[in-house]
Short mmCIF file of C-alpha atoms in Angstrom, two decimals:
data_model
loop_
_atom_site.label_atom_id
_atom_site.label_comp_id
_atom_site.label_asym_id
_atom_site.label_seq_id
_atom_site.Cartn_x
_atom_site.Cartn_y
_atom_site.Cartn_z
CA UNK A 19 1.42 -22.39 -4.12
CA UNK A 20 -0.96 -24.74 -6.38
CA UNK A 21 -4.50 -23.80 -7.25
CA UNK A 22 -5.70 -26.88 -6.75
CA UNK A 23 -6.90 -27.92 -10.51
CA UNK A 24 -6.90 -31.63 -11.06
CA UNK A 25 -5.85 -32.84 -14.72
CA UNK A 26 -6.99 -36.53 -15.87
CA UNK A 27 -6.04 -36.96 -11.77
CA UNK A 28 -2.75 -34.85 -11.61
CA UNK A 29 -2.61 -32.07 -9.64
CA UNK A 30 -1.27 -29.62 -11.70
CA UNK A 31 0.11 -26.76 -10.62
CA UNK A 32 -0.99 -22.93 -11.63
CA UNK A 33 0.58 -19.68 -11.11
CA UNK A 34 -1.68 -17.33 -8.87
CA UNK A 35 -1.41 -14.14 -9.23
CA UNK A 36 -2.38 -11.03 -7.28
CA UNK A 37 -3.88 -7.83 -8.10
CA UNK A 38 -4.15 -3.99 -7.19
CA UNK A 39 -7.66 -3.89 -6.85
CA UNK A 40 -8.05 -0.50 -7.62
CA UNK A 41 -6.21 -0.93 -10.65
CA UNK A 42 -8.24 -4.19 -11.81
CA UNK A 43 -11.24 -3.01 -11.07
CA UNK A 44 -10.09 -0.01 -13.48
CA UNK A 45 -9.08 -1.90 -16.05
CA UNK A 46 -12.17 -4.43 -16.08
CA UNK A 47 -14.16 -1.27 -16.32
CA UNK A 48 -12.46 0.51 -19.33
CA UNK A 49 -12.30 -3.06 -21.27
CA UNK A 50 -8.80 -4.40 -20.37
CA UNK A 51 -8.70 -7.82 -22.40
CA UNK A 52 -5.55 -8.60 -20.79
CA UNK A 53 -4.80 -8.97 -16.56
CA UNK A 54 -0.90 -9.43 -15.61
CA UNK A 55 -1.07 -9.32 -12.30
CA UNK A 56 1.31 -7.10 -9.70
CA UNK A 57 2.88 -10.03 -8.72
CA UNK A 58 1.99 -14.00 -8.95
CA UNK A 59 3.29 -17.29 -7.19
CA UNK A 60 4.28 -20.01 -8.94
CA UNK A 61 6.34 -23.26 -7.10
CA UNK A 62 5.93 -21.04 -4.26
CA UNK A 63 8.30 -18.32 -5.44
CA UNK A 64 6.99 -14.79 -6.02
CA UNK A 65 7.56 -12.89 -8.69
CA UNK A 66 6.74 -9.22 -10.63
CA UNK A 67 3.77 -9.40 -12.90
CA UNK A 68 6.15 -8.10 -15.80
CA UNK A 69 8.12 -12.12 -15.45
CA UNK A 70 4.74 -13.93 -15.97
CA UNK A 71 4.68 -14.86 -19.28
CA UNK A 72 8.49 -15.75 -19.48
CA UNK A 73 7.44 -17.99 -16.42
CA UNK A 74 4.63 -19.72 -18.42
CA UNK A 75 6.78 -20.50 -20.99
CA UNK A 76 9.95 -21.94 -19.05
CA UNK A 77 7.89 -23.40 -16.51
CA UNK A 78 3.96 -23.87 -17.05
CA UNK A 79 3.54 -25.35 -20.11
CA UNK A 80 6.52 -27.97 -19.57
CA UNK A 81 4.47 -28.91 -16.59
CA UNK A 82 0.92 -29.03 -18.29
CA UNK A 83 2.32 -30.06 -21.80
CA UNK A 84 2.18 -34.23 -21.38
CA UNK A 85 -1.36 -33.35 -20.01
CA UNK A 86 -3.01 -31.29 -23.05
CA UNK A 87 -3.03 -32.27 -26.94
CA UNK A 88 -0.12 -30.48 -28.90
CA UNK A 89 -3.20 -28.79 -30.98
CA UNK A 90 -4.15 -26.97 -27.51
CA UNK A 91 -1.26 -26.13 -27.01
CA UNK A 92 -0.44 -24.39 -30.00
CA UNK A 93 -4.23 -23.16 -30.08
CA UNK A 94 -2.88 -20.66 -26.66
CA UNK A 95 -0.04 -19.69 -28.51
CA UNK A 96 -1.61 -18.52 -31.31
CA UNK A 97 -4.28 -16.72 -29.14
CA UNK A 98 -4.19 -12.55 -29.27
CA UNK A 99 -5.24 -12.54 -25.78
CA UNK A 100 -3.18 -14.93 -23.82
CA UNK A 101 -4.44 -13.57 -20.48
CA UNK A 102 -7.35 -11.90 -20.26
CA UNK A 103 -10.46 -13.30 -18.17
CA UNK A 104 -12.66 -16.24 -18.55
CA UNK A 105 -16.01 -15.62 -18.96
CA UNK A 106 -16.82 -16.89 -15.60
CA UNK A 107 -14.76 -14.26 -13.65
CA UNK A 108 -15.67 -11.65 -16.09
CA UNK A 109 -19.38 -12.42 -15.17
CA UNK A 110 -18.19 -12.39 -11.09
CA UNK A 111 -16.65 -9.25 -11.88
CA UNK A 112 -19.04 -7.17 -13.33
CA UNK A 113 -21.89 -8.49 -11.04
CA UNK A 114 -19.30 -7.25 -8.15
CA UNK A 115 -19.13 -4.06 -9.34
CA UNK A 116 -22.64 -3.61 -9.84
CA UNK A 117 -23.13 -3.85 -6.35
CA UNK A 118 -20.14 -2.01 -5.08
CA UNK A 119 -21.49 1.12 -3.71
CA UNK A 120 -19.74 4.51 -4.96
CA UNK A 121 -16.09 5.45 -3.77
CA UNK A 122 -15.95 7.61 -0.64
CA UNK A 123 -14.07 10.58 -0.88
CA UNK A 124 -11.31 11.90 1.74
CA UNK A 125 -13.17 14.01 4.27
CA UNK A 126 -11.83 17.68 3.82
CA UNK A 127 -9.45 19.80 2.29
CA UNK A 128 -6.22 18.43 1.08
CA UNK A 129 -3.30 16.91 3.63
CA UNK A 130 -1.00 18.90 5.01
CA UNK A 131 0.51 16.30 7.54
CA UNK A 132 -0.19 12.84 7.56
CA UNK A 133 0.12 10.64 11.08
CA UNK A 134 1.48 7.19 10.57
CA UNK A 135 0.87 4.77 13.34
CA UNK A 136 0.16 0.89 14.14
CA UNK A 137 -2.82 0.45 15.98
CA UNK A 138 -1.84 -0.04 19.42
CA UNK A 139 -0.33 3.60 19.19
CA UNK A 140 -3.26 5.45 18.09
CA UNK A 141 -3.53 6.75 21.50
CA UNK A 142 -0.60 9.00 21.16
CA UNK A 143 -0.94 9.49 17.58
CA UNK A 144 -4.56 11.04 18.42
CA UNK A 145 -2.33 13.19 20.97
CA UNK A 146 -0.17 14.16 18.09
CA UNK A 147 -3.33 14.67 15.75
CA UNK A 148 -5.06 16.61 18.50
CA UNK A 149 -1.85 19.21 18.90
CA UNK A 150 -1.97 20.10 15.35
CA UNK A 151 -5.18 20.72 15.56
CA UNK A 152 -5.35 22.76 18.68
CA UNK A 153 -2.82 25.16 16.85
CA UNK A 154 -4.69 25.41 14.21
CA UNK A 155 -2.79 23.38 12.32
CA UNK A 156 -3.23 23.46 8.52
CA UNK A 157 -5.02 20.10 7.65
CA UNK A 158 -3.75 16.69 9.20
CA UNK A 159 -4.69 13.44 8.01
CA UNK A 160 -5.69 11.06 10.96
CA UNK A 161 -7.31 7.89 9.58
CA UNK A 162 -9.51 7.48 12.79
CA UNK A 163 -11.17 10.61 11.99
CA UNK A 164 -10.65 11.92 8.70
CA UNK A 165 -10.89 8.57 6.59
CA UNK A 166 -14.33 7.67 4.69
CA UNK A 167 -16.10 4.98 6.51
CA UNK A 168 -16.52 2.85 3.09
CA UNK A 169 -15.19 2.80 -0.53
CA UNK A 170 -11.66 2.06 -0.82
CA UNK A 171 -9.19 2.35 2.27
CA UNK A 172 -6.18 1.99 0.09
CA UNK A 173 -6.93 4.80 -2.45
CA UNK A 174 -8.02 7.52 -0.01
CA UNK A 175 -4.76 6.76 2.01
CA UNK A 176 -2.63 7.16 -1.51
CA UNK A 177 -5.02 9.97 -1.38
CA UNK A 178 -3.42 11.54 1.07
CA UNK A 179 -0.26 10.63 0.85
CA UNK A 180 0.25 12.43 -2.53
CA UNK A 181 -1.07 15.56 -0.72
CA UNK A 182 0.67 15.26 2.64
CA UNK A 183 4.17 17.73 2.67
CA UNK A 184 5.22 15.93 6.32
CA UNK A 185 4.68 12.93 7.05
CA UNK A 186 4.57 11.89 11.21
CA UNK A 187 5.36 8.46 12.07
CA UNK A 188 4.26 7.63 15.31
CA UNK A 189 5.57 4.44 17.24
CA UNK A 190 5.82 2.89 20.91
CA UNK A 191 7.46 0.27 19.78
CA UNK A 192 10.34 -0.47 16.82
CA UNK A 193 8.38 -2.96 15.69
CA UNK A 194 5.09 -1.12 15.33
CA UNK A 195 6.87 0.57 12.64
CA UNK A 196 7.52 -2.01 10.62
CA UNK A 197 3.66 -3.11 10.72
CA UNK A 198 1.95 -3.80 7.24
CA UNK A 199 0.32 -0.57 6.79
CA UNK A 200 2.49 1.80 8.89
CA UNK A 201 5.89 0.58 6.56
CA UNK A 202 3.80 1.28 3.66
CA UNK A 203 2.93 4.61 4.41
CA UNK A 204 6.13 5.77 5.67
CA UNK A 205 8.51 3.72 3.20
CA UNK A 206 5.93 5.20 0.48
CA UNK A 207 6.85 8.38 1.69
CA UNK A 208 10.64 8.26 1.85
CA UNK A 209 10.81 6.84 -1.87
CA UNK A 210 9.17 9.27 -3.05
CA UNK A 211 11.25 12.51 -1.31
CA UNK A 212 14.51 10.45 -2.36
CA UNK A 213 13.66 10.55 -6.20
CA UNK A 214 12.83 14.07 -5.61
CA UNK A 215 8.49 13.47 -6.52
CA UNK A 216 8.17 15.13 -3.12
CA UNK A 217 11.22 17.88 -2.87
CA UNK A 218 9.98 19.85 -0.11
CA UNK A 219 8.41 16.83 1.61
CA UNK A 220 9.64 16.18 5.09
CA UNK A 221 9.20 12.79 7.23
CA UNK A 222 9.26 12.97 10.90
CA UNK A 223 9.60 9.77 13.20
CA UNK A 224 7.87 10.78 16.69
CA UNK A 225 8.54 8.17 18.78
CA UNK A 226 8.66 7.17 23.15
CA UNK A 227 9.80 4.52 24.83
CA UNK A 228 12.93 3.39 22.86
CA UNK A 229 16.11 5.23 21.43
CA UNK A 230 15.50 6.22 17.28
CA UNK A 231 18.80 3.90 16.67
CA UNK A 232 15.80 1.03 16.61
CA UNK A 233 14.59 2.42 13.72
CA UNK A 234 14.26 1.18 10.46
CA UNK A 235 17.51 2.91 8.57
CA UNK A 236 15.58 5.36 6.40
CA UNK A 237 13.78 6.74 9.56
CA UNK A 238 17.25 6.76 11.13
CA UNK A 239 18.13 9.25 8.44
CA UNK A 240 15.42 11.52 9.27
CA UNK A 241 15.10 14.30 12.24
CA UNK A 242 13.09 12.45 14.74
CA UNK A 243 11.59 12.92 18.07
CA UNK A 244 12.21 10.57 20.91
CA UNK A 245 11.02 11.34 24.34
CA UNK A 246 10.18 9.10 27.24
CA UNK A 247 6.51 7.97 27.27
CA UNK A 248 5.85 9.89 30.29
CA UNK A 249 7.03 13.05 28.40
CA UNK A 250 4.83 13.43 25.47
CA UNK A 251 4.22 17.08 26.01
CA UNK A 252 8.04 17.69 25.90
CA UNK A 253 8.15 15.71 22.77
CA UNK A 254 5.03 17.87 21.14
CA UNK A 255 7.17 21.25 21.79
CA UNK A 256 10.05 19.74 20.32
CA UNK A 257 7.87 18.67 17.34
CA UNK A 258 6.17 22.56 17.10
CA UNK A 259 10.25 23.33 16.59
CA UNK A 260 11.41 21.24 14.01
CA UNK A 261 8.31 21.19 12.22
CA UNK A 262 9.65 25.40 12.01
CA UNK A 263 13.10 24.24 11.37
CA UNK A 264 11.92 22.26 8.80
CA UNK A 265 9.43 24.95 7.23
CA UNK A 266 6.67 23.04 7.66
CA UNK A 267 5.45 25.00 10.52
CA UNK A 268 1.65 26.20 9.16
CA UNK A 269 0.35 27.13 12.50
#
């Protein structure tokens, strides 16, 4: 991955890095005067952000080193702030910001459950949502209706899933549940019951139309529900009982 920069006509190559954007946009506004990024490209390999500058020095300034004076060089070694932002970004930044309207807050009281589910299966998630609430569930977390409509997505869902004790992830399909945003929630979830930051956390896979052995092997692990798609009403009355077996009956 190459940024494009040309160099007394050499394309020289740049490693590009990517950022949390709640995090940057945190640390541009408290004064951060140096960015490492949560992970960068360089030679199109990926790395951590925590490898960058051991990456610059084995492998960036060899590049770029015939290409700048050895005073330059030495000039960015001596700099106190070897990554922080150029004045132009800083400038694109803070005009950004300016205009970014306020942070939407989580519509409600705090999570109880939280429904997992690719979008092709928010039909029977919204089944499983709408159970929960019929019993008078305790609060349930269903991004098609309890999710702000701006601000950040990724913070209210974090949001939630630091309040959430059981997580439901719903699926037609094995692969649905290894979607972008479904595997983050639910992997999300697991790590954090496994080092014990959620002890009495529970993660239910609630899934039709193919056997659980197509899970993913931490959902194999958990108690799941698998009923035919034509059964979903057998596989909500199954779900009322282990979410009781589990304790995290609140209805």
């Amino acid at each position: 991955m190459c940024d494009g920069e040309i160099i007394q006509g050499r394309l020289v190559n740049r490693p590009v890095g990517l950022f949390q954007v709640e995090r940057m946009n945190q640390m541009f506004q408290e004064g951060a005067t140096e960015f490492i990024p949560d992970q960068f490209f360089y030679n199109a390999r990926r790395y951590s952000g925590e490898d960058l500058h051991e990456v610059v020095v084995r492998e960036c300034l060899p590049e770029i080193g015939p290409l700048r004076t050895q005073e330059e060089v030495k000039q960015w070694q001596r700099a106190p702030r070897k990554y922080d932002l150029c004045p132009v970004t800083r400038n694109i930044m803070r005009r950004y910001l300016d205009v970014t309207p306020p942070e939407k807050k989580l519509v409600g009281p705090p999570y109880h459950y939280f429904i997992s589910f690719h979008g092709p299966d928010e039909s029977l998630a919204r089944m499983v949502y709408e159970h929960l609430r019929q019993a008078k569930a305790e609060a349930v977390f269903f991004s098609q209706e309890t999710m702000g409509r701006s601000g950040s997505w990724g913070r209210q869902l974090d949001d939630a899933l630091d309040a959430a004790r059981c997580l439901i992830a719903v699926a037609t399909q094995p692969g649905h549940l290894t979607e972008e945003w479904p595997e983050y929630e639910w992997r999300s979830y697991f790590n954090e019951m496994q080092s014990k930051l959620k002890p009495k956390g529970s993660l239910i896979p609630f899934v039709c139309g193919f056997p659980p052995e197509k899970m993913p092997r931490p959902l194999r692990e958990q108690p799941a529900i698998s009923v035919p798609c034509d059964r979903i009403e057998q596989g909500l009355e199954k779900l009322n009982h282990l979410l009781l077996i589990l304790g995290q009956q609140r209805i």
